[in-house]
Short mmCIF file of N, CA, C and O in Angstrom, two decimals:
data_model
loop_
_atom_site.label_atom_id
_atom_site.label_comp_id
_atom_site.label_asym_id
_atom_site.label_seq_id
_atom_site.Cartn_x
_atom_site.Cartn_y
_atom_site.Cartn_z
N MET U 28 -30.07 -39.61 -15.20
CA MET U 28 -30.41 -40.02 -13.86
C MET U 28 -29.19 -39.80 -12.96
O MET U 28 -28.10 -40.33 -13.23
N PRO U 29 -29.32 -39.00 -11.89
CA PRO U 29 -28.20 -38.72 -11.00
C PRO U 29 -27.76 -39.96 -10.24
O PRO U 29 -28.56 -40.83 -9.93
N LEU U 30 -26.48 -40.00 -9.91
CA LEU U 30 -25.90 -41.15 -9.24
C LEU U 30 -26.31 -41.24 -7.77
O LEU U 30 -26.60 -42.31 -7.26
N PHE U 31 -26.31 -40.14 -7.06
CA PHE U 31 -26.59 -40.15 -5.62
C PHE U 31 -27.90 -39.47 -5.27
O PHE U 31 -28.02 -38.83 -4.24
N GLY U 32 -28.84 -39.47 -6.01
CA GLY U 32 -30.13 -38.88 -5.70
C GLY U 32 -30.44 -37.72 -6.61
O GLY U 32 -29.97 -37.64 -7.73
N SER U 33 -31.20 -36.78 -6.10
CA SER U 33 -31.64 -35.66 -6.92
C SER U 33 -30.51 -34.66 -7.14
O SER U 33 -29.52 -34.65 -6.44
N THR U 34 -30.71 -33.81 -8.12
CA THR U 34 -29.70 -32.81 -8.45
C THR U 34 -29.66 -31.74 -7.38
O THR U 34 -30.59 -31.56 -6.60
N PHE U 35 -28.55 -31.01 -7.37
CA PHE U 35 -28.38 -29.94 -6.37
C PHE U 35 -29.31 -28.79 -6.67
O PHE U 35 -29.33 -28.28 -7.79
N SER U 36 -30.06 -28.36 -5.66
CA SER U 36 -30.93 -27.20 -5.82
C SER U 36 -30.86 -26.38 -4.53
O SER U 36 -31.44 -26.76 -3.51
N PRO U 37 -30.10 -25.29 -4.54
CA PRO U 37 -29.96 -24.49 -3.32
C PRO U 37 -31.26 -23.78 -2.98
O PRO U 37 -32.08 -23.49 -3.84
N LYS U 38 -31.39 -23.46 -1.67
CA LYS U 38 -32.57 -22.72 -1.23
C LYS U 38 -32.41 -21.27 -1.65
O LYS U 38 -31.31 -20.75 -1.74
N LYS U 39 -33.50 -20.62 -1.88
CA LYS U 39 -33.46 -19.21 -2.24
C LYS U 39 -33.17 -18.38 -1.00
O LYS U 39 -33.68 -18.65 0.08
N THR U 40 -32.29 -17.37 -1.18
CA THR U 40 -31.95 -16.52 -0.06
C THR U 40 -33.08 -15.55 0.22
O THR U 40 -33.74 -15.06 -0.70
N PRO U 41 -33.27 -15.22 1.51
CA PRO U 41 -34.33 -14.26 1.84
C PRO U 41 -33.93 -12.86 1.39
O PRO U 41 -32.73 -12.55 1.28
N PRO U 42 -34.86 -12.00 1.12
CA PRO U 42 -34.52 -10.63 0.71
C PRO U 42 -33.78 -9.91 1.84
O PRO U 42 -34.03 -10.15 3.01
N ARG U 43 -32.84 -9.02 1.45
CA ARG U 43 -32.05 -8.30 2.43
C ARG U 43 -32.84 -7.16 3.04
O ARG U 43 -33.72 -6.58 2.41
N LYS U 44 -32.40 -6.83 4.26
CA LYS U 44 -33.02 -5.69 4.93
C LYS U 44 -32.36 -4.42 4.41
O LYS U 44 -31.45 -4.46 3.59
N CYS U 45 -32.76 -3.31 4.92
CA CYS U 45 -32.19 -2.02 4.52
C CYS U 45 -30.67 -2.05 4.73
O CYS U 45 -30.19 -2.57 5.74
N ALA U 46 -29.91 -1.51 3.79
CA ALA U 46 -28.46 -1.56 3.85
C ALA U 46 -27.91 -0.89 5.09
O ALA U 46 -26.97 -1.38 5.71
N SER U 47 -28.43 0.21 5.49
CA SER U 47 -27.92 0.91 6.66
C SER U 47 -29.09 1.52 7.43
O SER U 47 -29.94 2.20 6.86
N LEU U 48 -29.08 1.26 8.70
CA LEU U 48 -30.11 1.84 9.55
C LEU U 48 -29.63 3.14 10.18
O LEU U 48 -30.37 3.80 10.89
N SER U 49 -28.39 3.50 9.90
CA SER U 49 -27.81 4.72 10.45
C SER U 49 -28.27 5.92 9.64
O SER U 49 -28.44 5.86 8.43
N ASN U 50 -28.45 7.03 10.33
CA ASN U 50 -28.83 8.26 9.63
C ASN U 50 -27.63 9.18 9.45
O ASN U 50 -27.80 10.34 9.12
N LEU U 51 -26.39 8.65 9.66
CA LEU U 51 -25.20 9.49 9.50
C LEU U 51 -25.00 9.93 8.06
O LEU U 51 -24.45 10.98 7.81
N HIS U 52 -25.46 9.13 7.11
CA HIS U 52 -25.28 9.51 5.71
C HIS U 52 -26.17 10.70 5.33
O HIS U 52 -25.96 11.34 4.32
N LEU U 53 -27.14 10.99 6.17
CA LEU U 53 -28.00 12.15 5.91
C LEU U 53 -27.42 13.44 6.47
O LEU U 53 -27.90 14.52 6.13
N LEU U 54 -26.40 13.33 7.34
CA LEU U 54 -25.84 14.51 7.99
C LEU U 54 -24.93 15.30 7.06
O LEU U 54 -24.43 14.79 6.06
N ASP U 55 -24.69 16.53 7.44
CA ASP U 55 -23.77 17.41 6.72
C ASP U 55 -22.35 16.87 6.84
O ASP U 55 -22.02 16.19 7.80
N ARG U 56 -21.46 17.21 5.89
CA ARG U 56 -20.09 16.69 5.89
C ARG U 56 -19.34 17.10 7.15
O ARG U 56 -18.63 16.29 7.74
N SER U 57 -19.46 18.34 7.58
CA SER U 57 -18.73 18.79 8.77
C SER U 57 -19.19 18.04 10.02
O SER U 57 -18.39 17.67 10.88
N ILE U 58 -20.49 17.77 10.12
CA ILE U 58 -21.00 17.04 11.27
C ILE U 58 -20.53 15.59 11.22
O ILE U 58 -20.17 15.00 12.24
N ARG U 59 -20.49 15.02 10.02
CA ARG U 59 -19.99 13.64 9.88
C ARG U 59 -18.53 13.55 10.29
O ARG U 59 -18.12 12.60 10.95
N GLU U 60 -17.72 14.55 9.92
CA GLU U 60 -16.31 14.54 10.31
C GLU U 60 -16.17 14.60 11.82
O GLU U 60 -15.32 13.92 12.39
N ILE U 61 -17.01 15.39 12.47
CA ILE U 61 -16.96 15.47 13.93
C ILE U 61 -17.43 14.15 14.55
O ILE U 61 -16.79 13.61 15.46
N GLU U 62 -18.50 13.61 14.05
CA GLU U 62 -19.07 12.37 14.60
C GLU U 62 -18.16 11.17 14.36
O GLU U 62 -17.98 10.34 15.24
N LEU U 63 -17.61 11.06 13.16
CA LEU U 63 -16.83 9.88 12.81
C LEU U 63 -15.33 10.07 13.01
O LEU U 63 -14.56 9.13 12.84
N GLY U 64 -14.90 11.25 13.35
CA GLY U 64 -13.49 11.50 13.58
C GLY U 64 -12.66 11.45 12.32
O GLY U 64 -11.60 10.84 12.31
N LEU U 65 -13.11 12.10 11.27
CA LEU U 65 -12.39 12.06 10.00
C LEU U 65 -11.36 13.17 9.86
O LEU U 65 -10.67 13.25 8.87
N GLU U 66 -11.24 14.04 10.83
CA GLU U 66 -10.26 15.12 10.79
C GLU U 66 -8.99 14.64 11.49
O GLU U 66 -8.88 14.62 12.70
N TYR U 67 -8.00 14.22 10.68
CA TYR U 67 -6.81 13.61 11.24
C TYR U 67 -5.73 14.61 11.62
O TYR U 67 -4.99 14.40 12.55
N GLY U 68 -5.58 15.66 10.88
CA GLY U 68 -4.49 16.59 11.12
C GLY U 68 -3.21 16.05 10.49
O GLY U 68 -3.21 15.10 9.74
N THR U 69 -2.07 16.66 10.83
CA THR U 69 -0.79 16.21 10.26
C THR U 69 -0.23 15.08 11.11
O THR U 69 -0.30 15.13 12.34
N PRO U 70 0.37 14.07 10.50
CA PRO U 70 0.99 12.98 11.26
C PRO U 70 2.21 13.49 12.02
O PRO U 70 2.99 14.29 11.49
N THR U 71 2.36 13.05 13.23
CA THR U 71 3.51 13.44 14.05
C THR U 71 4.12 12.19 14.67
O THR U 71 3.46 11.18 14.84
N MET U 72 5.42 12.29 15.01
CA MET U 72 6.09 11.20 15.71
C MET U 72 7.20 11.77 16.57
O MET U 72 7.65 12.90 16.36
N ASN U 73 7.64 10.98 17.52
CA ASN U 73 8.67 11.42 18.45
C ASN U 73 9.83 10.43 18.37
O ASN U 73 9.66 9.26 18.67
N LEU U 74 11.00 10.92 17.97
CA LEU U 74 12.19 10.10 17.88
C LEU U 74 13.29 10.71 18.74
O LEU U 74 13.67 11.86 18.52
N THR U 75 13.78 9.96 19.67
CA THR U 75 14.86 10.37 20.57
C THR U 75 14.64 11.78 21.12
O THR U 75 15.53 12.61 21.11
N GLY U 76 13.45 12.03 21.57
CA GLY U 76 13.15 13.31 22.18
C GLY U 76 12.89 14.43 21.20
O GLY U 76 12.64 15.56 21.60
N GLN U 77 12.93 14.16 19.92
CA GLN U 77 12.69 15.18 18.91
C GLN U 77 11.33 14.92 18.28
O GLN U 77 11.06 13.84 17.78
N SER U 78 10.48 15.91 18.31
CA SER U 78 9.14 15.77 17.74
C SER U 78 9.15 16.21 16.28
O SER U 78 9.62 17.29 15.95
N LEU U 79 8.66 15.32 15.41
CA LEU U 79 8.64 15.59 13.97
C LEU U 79 7.21 15.54 13.46
O LEU U 79 6.39 14.78 13.96
N LYS U 80 6.92 16.37 12.44
CA LYS U 80 5.61 16.32 11.80
C LYS U 80 5.81 16.25 10.29
O LYS U 80 6.81 16.71 9.76
N PHE U 81 4.84 15.63 9.61
CA PHE U 81 4.92 15.40 8.17
C PHE U 81 4.19 16.53 7.46
O PHE U 81 2.98 16.67 7.57
N GLU U 82 4.96 17.35 6.73
CA GLU U 82 4.38 18.48 5.99
C GLU U 82 4.93 18.50 4.58
O GLU U 82 6.14 18.42 4.37
N LYS U 83 4.05 18.60 3.61
CA LYS U 83 4.43 18.75 2.20
C LYS U 83 5.40 17.67 1.74
O LYS U 83 6.38 17.93 1.05
N GLY U 84 5.18 16.44 2.19
CA GLY U 84 5.97 15.32 1.73
C GLY U 84 7.28 15.10 2.45
O GLY U 84 8.06 14.25 2.05
N GLN U 85 7.57 15.86 3.52
CA GLN U 85 8.82 15.68 4.25
C GLN U 85 8.58 15.78 5.74
O GLN U 85 7.65 16.45 6.19
N TRP U 86 9.44 15.09 6.50
CA TRP U 86 9.37 15.17 7.95
C TRP U 86 10.15 16.40 8.41
O TRP U 86 11.30 16.58 8.06
N VAL U 87 9.47 17.25 9.19
CA VAL U 87 10.05 18.51 9.63
C VAL U 87 10.01 18.54 11.15
O VAL U 87 9.02 18.15 11.77
N ALA U 88 11.10 19.04 11.77
CA ALA U 88 11.13 19.18 13.22
C ALA U 88 10.16 20.29 13.62
O ALA U 88 10.14 21.36 13.02
N GLU U 89 9.35 20.00 14.65
CA GLU U 89 8.43 21.03 15.12
C GLU U 89 9.23 22.13 15.80
O GLU U 89 10.25 21.90 16.43
N SER U 90 8.76 23.36 15.68
CA SER U 90 9.51 24.49 16.22
C SER U 90 9.63 24.38 17.73
O SER U 90 8.69 24.07 18.44
N GLY U 91 10.84 24.63 18.20
CA GLY U 91 11.08 24.62 19.64
C GLY U 91 11.29 23.24 20.23
O GLY U 91 11.60 23.12 21.40
N SER U 92 11.16 22.20 19.44
CA SER U 92 11.29 20.86 20.01
C SER U 92 12.65 20.23 19.73
O SER U 92 12.93 19.16 20.22
N PHE U 93 13.49 20.91 18.93
CA PHE U 93 14.78 20.33 18.58
C PHE U 93 15.73 20.47 19.76
O PHE U 93 16.01 21.56 20.21
N THR U 94 16.22 19.36 20.26
CA THR U 94 17.11 19.38 21.42
C THR U 94 18.54 19.02 21.04
O THR U 94 19.40 19.02 21.89
N GLY U 95 18.79 18.70 19.76
CA GLY U 95 20.13 18.31 19.32
C GLY U 95 21.06 19.51 19.23
O GLY U 95 20.65 20.67 19.25
N ASP U 96 22.33 19.24 19.14
CA ASP U 96 23.36 20.27 19.06
C ASP U 96 23.49 20.75 17.62
O ASP U 96 23.64 19.95 16.70
N ARG U 97 23.41 22.05 17.41
CA ARG U 97 23.51 22.62 16.06
C ARG U 97 24.88 22.34 15.46
O ARG U 97 25.01 22.08 14.27
N ARG U 98 25.93 22.39 16.29
CA ARG U 98 27.27 22.13 15.79
C ARG U 98 27.40 20.68 15.30
O ARG U 98 28.05 20.42 14.30
N GLU U 99 26.76 19.78 16.00
CA GLU U 99 26.78 18.37 15.58
C GLU U 99 26.12 18.21 14.22
O GLU U 99 26.61 17.48 13.35
N MET U 100 24.99 18.90 14.01
CA MET U 100 24.30 18.81 12.73
C MET U 100 25.16 19.41 11.63
O MET U 100 25.24 18.86 10.53
N GLN U 101 25.82 20.53 11.88
CA GLN U 101 26.69 21.13 10.88
C GLN U 101 27.87 20.21 10.56
O GLN U 101 28.27 20.07 9.41
N ARG U 102 28.42 19.55 11.60
CA ARG U 102 29.53 18.62 11.40
C ARG U 102 29.08 17.44 10.53
O ARG U 102 29.79 17.03 9.61
N LEU U 103 27.89 16.94 10.80
CA LEU U 103 27.38 15.82 10.00
C LEU U 103 27.12 16.23 8.55
O LEU U 103 27.38 15.46 7.63
N ARG U 104 26.60 17.43 8.35
CA ARG U 104 26.39 17.92 6.98
C ARG U 104 27.71 18.06 6.23
O ARG U 104 27.82 17.70 5.05
N LYS U 105 28.72 18.60 6.93
CA LYS U 105 30.03 18.77 6.31
C LYS U 105 30.63 17.41 5.96
O LYS U 105 31.18 17.22 4.86
N ARG U 106 30.51 16.45 6.87
CA ARG U 106 31.03 15.10 6.62
C ARG U 106 30.30 14.44 5.45
O ARG U 106 30.92 13.79 4.61
N ASN U 107 28.99 14.65 5.40
CA ASN U 107 28.19 14.11 4.30
C ASN U 107 28.65 14.69 2.97
O ASN U 107 28.80 13.98 1.97
N GLN U 108 28.91 16.00 2.94
CA GLN U 108 29.37 16.64 1.72
C GLN U 108 30.75 16.10 1.31
O GLN U 108 31.00 15.84 0.13
N GLN U 109 31.64 15.90 2.29
CA GLN U 109 32.97 15.36 2.00
C GLN U 109 32.85 13.95 1.40
O GLN U 109 33.54 13.62 0.43
N LEU U 110 31.98 13.14 1.98
CA LEU U 110 31.81 11.77 1.48
C LEU U 110 31.22 11.76 0.08
O LEU U 110 31.61 10.94 -0.76
N GLU U 111 30.30 12.68 -0.20
CA GLU U 111 29.73 12.77 -1.55
C GLU U 111 30.80 13.17 -2.56
O GLU U 111 30.86 12.62 -3.67
N GLU U 112 31.66 14.13 -2.19
CA GLU U 112 32.73 14.54 -3.08
C GLU U 112 33.72 13.41 -3.32
O GLU U 112 34.17 13.18 -4.44
N GLU U 113 34.06 12.67 -2.25
CA GLU U 113 34.96 11.54 -2.38
C GLU U 113 34.35 10.46 -3.28
O GLU U 113 35.04 9.87 -4.13
N ASN U 114 33.06 10.22 -3.11
CA ASN U 114 32.36 9.24 -3.93
C ASN U 114 32.39 9.65 -5.40
O ASN U 114 32.64 8.82 -6.28
N ASN U 115 32.16 10.93 -5.68
CA ASN U 115 32.21 11.43 -7.06
C ASN U 115 33.61 11.27 -7.65
O ASN U 115 33.77 10.88 -8.82
N LEU U 116 34.65 11.55 -6.84
CA LEU U 116 36.03 11.40 -7.31
C LEU U 116 36.33 9.94 -7.63
O LEU U 116 36.95 9.63 -8.66
N LEU U 117 35.90 9.03 -6.76
CA LEU U 117 36.13 7.61 -6.99
C LEU U 117 35.40 7.12 -8.24
O LEU U 117 35.93 6.30 -9.00
N ARG U 118 34.20 7.60 -8.47
CA ARG U 118 33.48 7.22 -9.70
C ARG U 118 34.23 7.72 -10.94
O ARG U 118 34.30 7.01 -11.94
N LEU U 119 34.76 8.93 -10.86
CA LEU U 119 35.53 9.47 -11.97
C LEU U 119 36.77 8.62 -12.23
O LEU U 119 37.09 8.31 -13.39
N LYS U 120 37.45 8.22 -11.17
CA LYS U 120 38.64 7.38 -11.32
C LYS U 120 38.29 6.04 -11.96
O LYS U 120 39.02 5.53 -12.81
N VAL U 121 37.18 5.45 -11.54
CA VAL U 121 36.75 4.17 -12.12
C VAL U 121 36.46 4.35 -13.61
O VAL U 121 36.85 3.51 -14.44
N ASP U 122 35.80 5.44 -13.97
CA ASP U 122 35.52 5.69 -15.39
C ASP U 122 36.81 5.83 -16.19
O ASP U 122 36.93 5.29 -17.30
N ILE U 123 37.78 6.55 -15.63
CA ILE U 123 39.06 6.73 -16.34
C ILE U 123 39.77 5.39 -16.50
O ILE U 123 40.30 5.07 -17.57
N LEU U 124 39.77 4.58 -15.43
CA LEU U 124 40.42 3.27 -15.51
C LEU U 124 39.74 2.36 -16.54
O LEU U 124 40.41 1.63 -17.27
N LEU U 125 38.42 2.43 -16.61
CA LEU U 125 37.71 1.63 -17.62
C LEU U 125 38.06 2.09 -19.03
O LEU U 125 38.22 1.27 -19.94
N ASP U 126 38.16 3.40 -19.22
CA ASP U 126 38.57 3.92 -20.53
C ASP U 126 39.98 3.45 -20.90
O ASP U 126 40.23 3.05 -22.04
N MET U 127 40.89 3.50 -19.92
CA MET U 127 42.27 3.06 -20.17
C MET U 127 42.30 1.57 -20.50
O MET U 127 43.03 1.13 -21.40
N LEU U 128 41.51 0.77 -19.78
CA LEU U 128 41.46 -0.66 -20.04
C LEU U 128 40.90 -0.94 -21.43
O LEU U 128 41.43 -1.79 -22.17
N THR U 129 39.88 -0.21 -21.82
CA THR U 129 39.30 -0.38 -23.16
C THR U 129 40.32 -0.05 -24.24
O THR U 129 40.47 -0.77 -25.23
N GLU U 130 41.04 1.05 -24.04
CA GLU U 130 42.05 1.47 -25.02
C GLU U 130 43.17 0.43 -25.13
O GLU U 130 43.58 0.05 -26.23
N THR U 131 43.63 -0.06 -23.99
CA THR U 131 44.71 -1.06 -23.99
C THR U 131 44.25 -2.36 -24.64
O THR U 131 44.99 -2.98 -25.41
N THR U 132 43.03 -2.76 -24.36
CA THR U 132 42.49 -3.98 -24.97
C THR U 132 42.39 -3.82 -26.48
O THR U 132 42.75 -4.74 -27.23
N ALA U 133 41.91 -2.67 -26.93
CA ALA U 133 41.80 -2.44 -28.38
C ALA U 133 43.18 -2.47 -29.04
O ALA U 133 43.36 -3.06 -30.12
N GLU U 134 44.18 -1.85 -28.40
CA GLU U 134 45.54 -1.86 -28.95
C GLU U 134 46.10 -3.27 -29.02
O GLU U 134 46.74 -3.66 -30.01
N SER U 135 45.87 -4.07 -27.96
CA SER U 135 46.40 -5.43 -27.97
C SER U 135 45.73 -6.27 -29.05
O SER U 135 46.39 -7.10 -29.69
N HIS U 136 44.44 -6.05 -29.30
CA HIS U 136 43.76 -6.76 -30.39
C HIS U 136 44.35 -6.38 -31.75
O HIS U 136 44.53 -7.24 -32.63
N LEU U 137 44.65 -5.10 -31.93
CA LEU U 137 45.26 -4.66 -33.19
C LEU U 137 46.64 -5.28 -33.38
O LEU U 137 46.98 -5.73 -34.48
N ILE U 138 47.42 -5.32 -32.31
CA ILE U 138 48.76 -5.89 -32.40
C ILE U 138 48.67 -7.39 -32.71
O ILE U 138 49.43 -7.91 -33.55
N GLU U 139 47.74 -8.08 -32.04
CA GLU U 139 47.56 -9.51 -32.32
C GLU U 139 47.14 -9.74 -33.77
O GLU U 139 47.61 -10.67 -34.42
N LYS U 140 46.28 -8.88 -34.28
CA LYS U 140 45.83 -9.01 -35.67
C LYS U 140 46.98 -8.78 -36.63
O LYS U 140 47.17 -9.53 -37.61
N GLU U 141 47.82 -7.75 -36.38
CA GLU U 141 48.98 -7.49 -37.22
C GLU U 141 49.97 -8.65 -37.17
O GLU U 141 50.53 -9.06 -38.19
N LEU U 142 50.17 -9.20 -35.97
CA LEU U 142 51.09 -10.32 -35.81
C LEU U 142 50.59 -11.54 -36.59
O LEU U 142 51.36 -12.22 -37.28
N GLU U 143 49.30 -11.79 -36.52
CA GLU U 143 48.70 -12.91 -37.25
C GLU U 143 48.85 -12.70 -38.76
O GLU U 143 49.16 -13.64 -39.51
N GLU U 144 48.66 -11.46 -39.22
CA GLU U 144 48.83 -11.17 -40.65
C GLU U 144 50.28 -11.37 -41.10
O GLU U 144 50.54 -11.90 -42.18
N LEU U 145 51.24 -10.97 -40.25
CA LEU U 145 52.65 -11.17 -40.58
C LEU U 145 52.99 -12.66 -40.65
O LEU U 145 53.74 -13.10 -41.54
N LYS U 146 52.42 -13.45 -39.72
CA LYS U 146 52.67 -14.89 -39.74
C LYS U 146 52.11 -15.50 -41.02
O LYS U 146 52.76 -16.33 -41.67
N ASN U 147 50.91 -15.09 -41.40
CA ASN U 147 50.31 -15.60 -42.64
C ASN U 147 51.10 -15.17 -43.87
O ASN U 147 51.27 -15.95 -44.81
N HIS U 148 51.63 -13.97 -43.85
CA HIS U 148 52.39 -13.45 -44.97
C HIS U 148 53.72 -14.22 -45.13
O HIS U 148 54.14 -14.54 -46.25
N THR U 149 54.39 -14.50 -44.00
CA THR U 149 55.65 -15.27 -44.07
C THR U 149 55.41 -16.71 -44.48
O THR U 149 56.25 -17.31 -45.14
N ARG U 150 54.29 -17.29 -44.12
CA ARG U 150 53.97 -18.66 -44.52
C ARG U 150 53.73 -18.74 -46.03
O ARG U 150 54.04 -19.74 -46.67
N ARG U 151 53.13 -17.72 -46.57
CA ARG U 151 52.87 -17.71 -48.03
C ARG U 151 54.16 -17.64 -48.82
O ARG U 151 54.26 -18.17 -49.93
N ARG U 152 55.16 -16.94 -48.32
CA ARG U 152 56.44 -16.80 -49.03
C ARG U 152 57.21 -18.11 -49.07
O ARG U 152 57.99 -18.34 -49.96
N LYS U 153 57.02 -18.96 -48.09
CA LYS U 153 57.76 -20.22 -48.04
C LYS U 153 57.29 -21.20 -49.02
O LYS U 153 56.65 -21.49 -49.79
#
């Protein structure tokens, strides 16, 4: 016997009407693209007066729209290359320093071990 009256019994939902009254699904693909605007083209954007378009996974400057100085771009490329070379040199130096530290640490452990053995050996003689 329910505590607050009868048990829950939801009303039955009415049957649904036709899913789509549009006849666009009956049209040809090309007509649907025209009607629904599915032809997007390549994405484009404008940054600081330079128009770029997205082609084959990269942003490319559209022809004739580049207003920047070619010498500036060459200077930036050269600077970028210099920084990459400097970065590689610094990484090499860090690797060499780590190797030297490892070698020095291993030598100090060996010396400490030999010293400990000598101390034990002299204690046994006494």
